[in-house]
Amino acid sequence: LKEDTELNGKTPTLLYGYGGFEISLGPKYIASSGIAWLERGGAYVEACIRGGGEFGPSWHQAALKEKRNKAYEDFIAVAENLIDSGVCTSKTLAARGGSNGGLLMGNMYTMAPHLFGAIHCAVPLLDMKRFHTLLAGASWMAEYGDPDTDDWDKYLYKYSPFHNIDADVERYPPMLVTTSTRDDRVHPAHARKMVAKLWDLSDADADGTDKKKKKDWPVYYYENIEGGHGGAANAKQSAFMTTLAYDFMMKTLKKNAEEMP
């Protein structure tokens, strides 16, 4: 954060995470985050959760398959610490992640909706029952498990966001879901199906019959028709996608902060 940014609970705070495939996050300068978030008075946080490679192979192995919940518990713990320490509140905390991090975001949406004021879920895996049948998904079973075996009943369904949307929840945080038509790694069907299901359920009551009772589930969707897994085909498109995400989160959190006492 910038030196003059005041951490008073109303600070727009962005929590980023990945937590998979032994990929490490670490200290670095991200120009887009600096310009689009820090220069606008926000605080930026990266969560080095289990599943990543920050502390070696054992850190990755600690969140494989049936232990995947550890990655999500770690991210929730970081979010709770930011709130408890007064850096932000749940209304001024956003979460962002893509690909495997998009699966993380989907699980934050279904597991801990009370902790976040906004979520950006990018090029995500969300249907863990069918991920292995789409594009490169079969190559990820060593990370997640095999849904065609008893892995599904034992643990996989527990972190399949598409299957864990709770129709009885009155409010989910505002979420932006972005994907690419030509993503050759994570099929855009994950994002499409999740958003369609959320839109359908938000317009109905718990049993899907009363269309007059609309829930407070703001969900926004953008699918770029070009680009691969990165979601953009050139620098112009990349800049647009980045701006779209940061503007959505910043405007949502600032609006929430204005409504706070």
Coordinates of C-alpha atoms in Angstrom, one line a residue:
L1 CA 0.0 0.0 0.0
K2 CA 1.0 3.6 -0.4
E3 CA 2.6 5.4 2.6
D4 CA -0.3 7.7 2.9
T5 CA -3.0 5.0 2.8
E6 CA -4.9 4.9 6.0
L7 CA -5.9 1.5 7.3
N8 CA -9.2 2.4 9.0
G9 CA -11.5 -0.4 8.2
K10 CA -12.8 1.4 5.1
T11 CA -9.7 0.8 3.1
P12 CA -10.5 -1.1 -0.1
T13 CA -8.5 -4.3 0.3
L14 CA -7.8 -6.9 -2.3
L15 CA -6.8 -10.4 -1.3
Y16 CA -5.2 -12.5 -4.1
G17 CA -4.6 -16.3 -4.0
Y18 CA -3.8 -19.3 -6.0
G19 CA -2.8 -22.3 -3.9
G20 CA -2.1 -25.1 -6.3
F21 CA 0.3 -27.0 -8.5
E22 CA 3.3 -26.0 -6.4
I23 CA 3.2 -22.5 -7.9
S24 CA 4.7 -19.8 -5.6
L25 CA 3.6 -16.3 -5.0
G26 CA 6.1 -13.9 -3.7
P27 CA 7.4 -10.3 -3.4
K28 CA 7.3 -8.6 -6.7
Y29 CA 6.0 -5.4 -8.3
I30 CA 2.9 -5.7 -10.4
A31 CA 2.4 -2.5 -12.4
S32 CA -1.3 -3.1 -13.1
S33 CA -2.0 -3.6 -9.4
G34 CA 0.1 -0.5 -8.5
I35 CA -1.8 1.7 -10.9
A36 CA -5.3 0.3 -10.7
W37 CA -5.4 -0.5 -7.0
L38 CA -2.6 1.0 -4.8
E39 CA -2.6 4.5 -6.5
R40 CA -6.4 4.6 -5.8
G41 CA -5.9 4.1 -2.1
G42 CA -6.3 0.4 -1.8
A43 CA -4.3 -2.2 0.1
Y44 CA -3.1 -5.3 -1.8
V45 CA -2.5 -8.7 -0.1
E46 CA -1.2 -12.1 -1.4
A47 CA -2.1 -15.2 0.5
C48 CA 0.6 -17.9 0.4
I49 CA -1.7 -20.7 1.1
R50 CA -1.1 -24.5 1.1
G51 CA -1.1 -26.0 -2.3
G52 CA 1.4 -23.5 -3.6
G53 CA 5.2 -23.9 -3.6
E54 CA 6.2 -21.1 -1.3
F55 CA 7.6 -23.5 1.3
G56 CA 8.7 -26.4 -0.8
P57 CA 7.0 -29.6 -2.0
S58 CA 5.5 -30.4 1.4
W59 CA 3.5 -27.2 1.2
H60 CA 2.1 -28.3 -2.1
Q61 CA 1.4 -31.8 -0.9
A62 CA -0.4 -30.6 2.2
A63 CA -3.4 -29.6 0.0
L64 CA -3.6 -32.3 -2.6
K65 CA -6.8 -34.2 -3.3
E66 CA -8.7 -35.0 -0.1
K67 CA -6.6 -32.4 1.7
R68 CA -7.7 -29.6 -0.7
N69 CA -9.8 -28.0 2.0
K70 CA -6.5 -26.9 3.7
A71 CA -5.9 -24.4 0.9
Y72 CA -9.4 -22.9 1.3
E73 CA -9.1 -22.8 5.1
D74 CA -5.8 -20.9 4.8
F75 CA -7.4 -18.3 2.5
I76 CA -10.3 -17.9 4.9
A77 CA -7.9 -17.5 7.8
V78 CA -6.0 -14.7 6.0
A79 CA -9.3 -12.9 5.2
E80 CA -10.4 -13.2 8.8
N81 CA -7.1 -11.9 10.1
L82 CA -7.4 -8.8 7.8
I83 CA -10.8 -8.1 9.2
D84 CA -9.9 -8.8 12.8
S85 CA -6.8 -6.6 12.7
G86 CA -8.9 -3.7 11.4
V87 CA -7.3 -3.4 8.0
C88 CA -10.7 -3.7 6.4
T89 CA -14.2 -5.1 7.1
S90 CA -16.0 -7.8 5.1
K91 CA -17.7 -5.1 3.2
T92 CA -14.3 -3.6 2.1
L93 CA -12.5 -6.8 1.3
A94 CA -12.4 -8.2 -2.2
A95 CA -10.9 -11.6 -3.3
R96 CA -9.4 -12.4 -6.7
G97 CA -8.0 -15.5 -8.4
G98 CA -7.8 -17.2 -11.8
S99 CA -7.7 -20.7 -13.1
N100 CA -7.0 -22.9 -10.1
G101 CA -7.3 -19.6 -8.3
G102 CA -10.8 -19.3 -9.9
L103 CA -11.7 -22.6 -8.2
L104 CA -10.5 -21.0 -5.0
M105 CA -12.7 -18.0 -5.6
G106 CA -15.7 -20.2 -6.4
N107 CA -15.2 -21.9 -3.0
M108 CA -14.9 -18.6 -1.2
Y109 CA -18.2 -17.7 -2.8
T110 CA -19.9 -20.8 -1.5
M111 CA -18.0 -21.5 1.7
A112 CA -17.5 -18.0 3.1
P113 CA -19.7 -15.4 1.4
H114 CA -20.0 -13.4 4.6
L115 CA -16.3 -12.5 4.5
F116 CA -16.2 -10.7 1.1
G117 CA -17.6 -7.5 -0.3
A118 CA -16.7 -8.5 -3.9
I119 CA -15.1 -11.4 -5.8
H120 CA -13.4 -11.6 -9.2
C121 CA -13.4 -15.2 -10.4
A122 CA -11.3 -15.5 -13.6
V123 CA -11.0 -18.4 -16.1
P124 CA -12.2 -20.7 -13.4
L125 CA -12.7 -24.4 -12.7
L126 CA -16.0 -24.7 -11.0
D127 CA -17.6 -28.1 -12.0
M128 CA -15.4 -30.7 -10.3
K129 CA -17.7 -33.5 -11.4
R130 CA -16.8 -33.0 -15.1
F131 CA -13.5 -31.1 -15.1
H132 CA -11.6 -34.2 -16.3
T133 CA -13.7 -34.4 -19.4
L134 CA -13.0 -30.9 -20.7
L135 CA -9.8 -29.8 -22.5
A136 CA -6.7 -30.4 -20.3
G137 CA -8.7 -31.4 -17.3
A138 CA -7.7 -35.0 -17.2
S139 CA -4.1 -34.0 -16.6
W140 CA -5.1 -32.4 -13.3
M141 CA -6.5 -35.5 -11.5
A142 CA -3.2 -35.9 -9.6
E143 CA -3.9 -32.5 -8.1
Y144 CA -7.7 -32.8 -7.4
G145 CA -8.7 -36.5 -7.7
D146 CA -10.8 -38.6 -10.1
P147 CA -14.5 -37.8 -10.0
D148 CA -15.3 -41.1 -11.7
T149 CA -14.2 -43.0 -8.6
D150 CA -15.3 -42.7 -4.9
D151 CA -13.1 -39.6 -4.8
W152 CA -16.3 -37.7 -5.7
D153 CA -18.3 -38.9 -2.7
K154 CA -15.4 -38.8 -0.3
Y155 CA -14.2 -35.2 -0.9
L156 CA -14.4 -33.8 -4.5
Y157 CA -18.0 -32.7 -4.3
K158 CA -17.2 -30.7 -1.1
Y159 CA -15.1 -28.3 -3.1
S160 CA -17.1 -28.2 -6.4
P161 CA -18.7 -24.7 -6.3
F162 CA -21.2 -25.5 -9.0
H163 CA -22.6 -28.2 -6.8
N164 CA -22.5 -26.2 -3.6
I165 CA -24.6 -23.2 -4.4
D166 CA -27.1 -22.9 -1.5
A167 CA -30.5 -21.8 -2.7
D168 CA -31.5 -20.9 0.8
V169 CA -28.8 -18.2 1.1
E170 CA -30.4 -14.8 0.8
R171 CA -27.2 -12.9 0.0
Y172 CA -24.0 -13.8 -1.8
P173 CA -21.4 -11.1 -2.4
P174 CA -21.2 -9.4 -5.8
M175 CA -19.1 -11.5 -8.2
L176 CA -17.6 -10.9 -11.6
V177 CA -16.8 -14.0 -13.6
T178 CA -14.6 -13.7 -16.6
T179 CA -13.5 -16.2 -19.2
S180 CA -12.4 -16.7 -22.8
T181 CA -14.2 -18.4 -25.6
R182 CA -10.9 -19.8 -26.8
D183 CA -9.4 -20.8 -23.5
D184 CA -7.6 -24.1 -24.4
R185 CA -6.9 -25.1 -20.8
V186 CA -9.9 -24.4 -18.7
H187 CA -13.1 -24.8 -20.7
P188 CA -15.4 -21.7 -20.6
A189 CA -18.3 -24.1 -19.8
H190 CA -17.2 -23.9 -16.1
A191 CA -17.9 -20.2 -16.0
R192 CA -20.9 -20.3 -18.2
K193 CA -22.7 -23.0 -16.3
M194 CA -22.0 -21.4 -12.9
V195 CA -23.3 -18.0 -13.9
A196 CA -26.4 -19.5 -15.6
K197 CA -27.2 -21.5 -12.5
L198 CA -26.7 -18.5 -10.2
W199 CA -28.9 -16.3 -12.4
D200 CA -31.6 -19.0 -12.5
L201 CA -31.6 -19.6 -8.7
S202 CA -31.4 -16.0 -7.8
D203 CA -34.8 -15.4 -9.6
A204 CA -36.5 -18.2 -7.7
D205 CA -37.1 -19.4 -4.1
A206 CA -35.4 -22.4 -2.6
D207 CA -37.4 -25.0 -4.5
G208 CA -37.1 -23.0 -7.8
T209 CA -40.8 -22.2 -8.1
D210 CA -41.4 -18.6 -6.9
K211 CA -40.0 -16.3 -9.5
K212 CA -41.2 -13.2 -7.7
K213 CA -38.7 -13.6 -4.8
K214 CA -35.4 -12.4 -6.2
K215 CA -32.3 -13.0 -4.1
D216 CA -29.5 -10.6 -3.4
W217 CA -27.0 -12.4 -5.6
P218 CA -25.3 -9.8 -7.9
V219 CA -23.4 -11.8 -10.6
Y220 CA -21.7 -10.3 -13.6
Y221 CA -20.2 -12.1 -16.6
Y222 CA -17.8 -11.2 -19.3
E223 CA -16.5 -13.6 -21.9
N224 CA -13.8 -12.4 -24.3
I225 CA -14.2 -14.2 -27.7
E226 CA -10.4 -14.1 -28.3
G227 CA -7.3 -15.0 -26.3
G228 CA -6.4 -18.2 -24.6
H229 CA -6.2 -19.1 -20.9
G230 CA -4.9 -15.6 -20.2
G231 CA -8.3 -14.2 -21.3
A232 CA -6.9 -11.7 -23.8
A233 CA -5.3 -11.9 -27.3
N234 CA -3.3 -8.7 -27.2
A235 CA -2.2 -5.9 -24.9
K236 CA -5.3 -3.8 -25.5
Q237 CA -7.6 -6.6 -24.5
S238 CA -5.5 -7.4 -21.5
A239 CA -5.7 -3.8 -20.4
F240 CA -9.4 -3.9 -20.8
M241 CA -9.8 -7.1 -18.8
T242 CA -7.6 -5.8 -16.0
T243 CA -9.5 -2.5 -15.9
L244 CA -12.8 -4.3 -15.9
A245 CA -11.8 -6.4 -12.9
Y246 CA -10.2 -3.7 -10.8
D247 CA -13.0 -1.2 -11.5
F248 CA -15.6 -3.7 -10.5
M249 CA -13.9 -4.5 -7.2
M250 CA -12.9 -0.9 -6.3
K251 CA -16.3 0.6 -7.1
T252 CA -18.1 -2.1 -5.2
L253 CA -15.9 -1.7 -2.1
K254 CA -16.0 2.1 -2.1
K255 CA -19.8 2.0 -2.4
N256 CA -19.9 -0.4 0.6
A257 CA -17.6 1.9 2.5
E258 CA -19.8 4.9 1.9
E259 CA -22.7 3.0 3.4
M260 CA -20.8 2.2 6.6
P261 CA -21.3 4.3 9.7

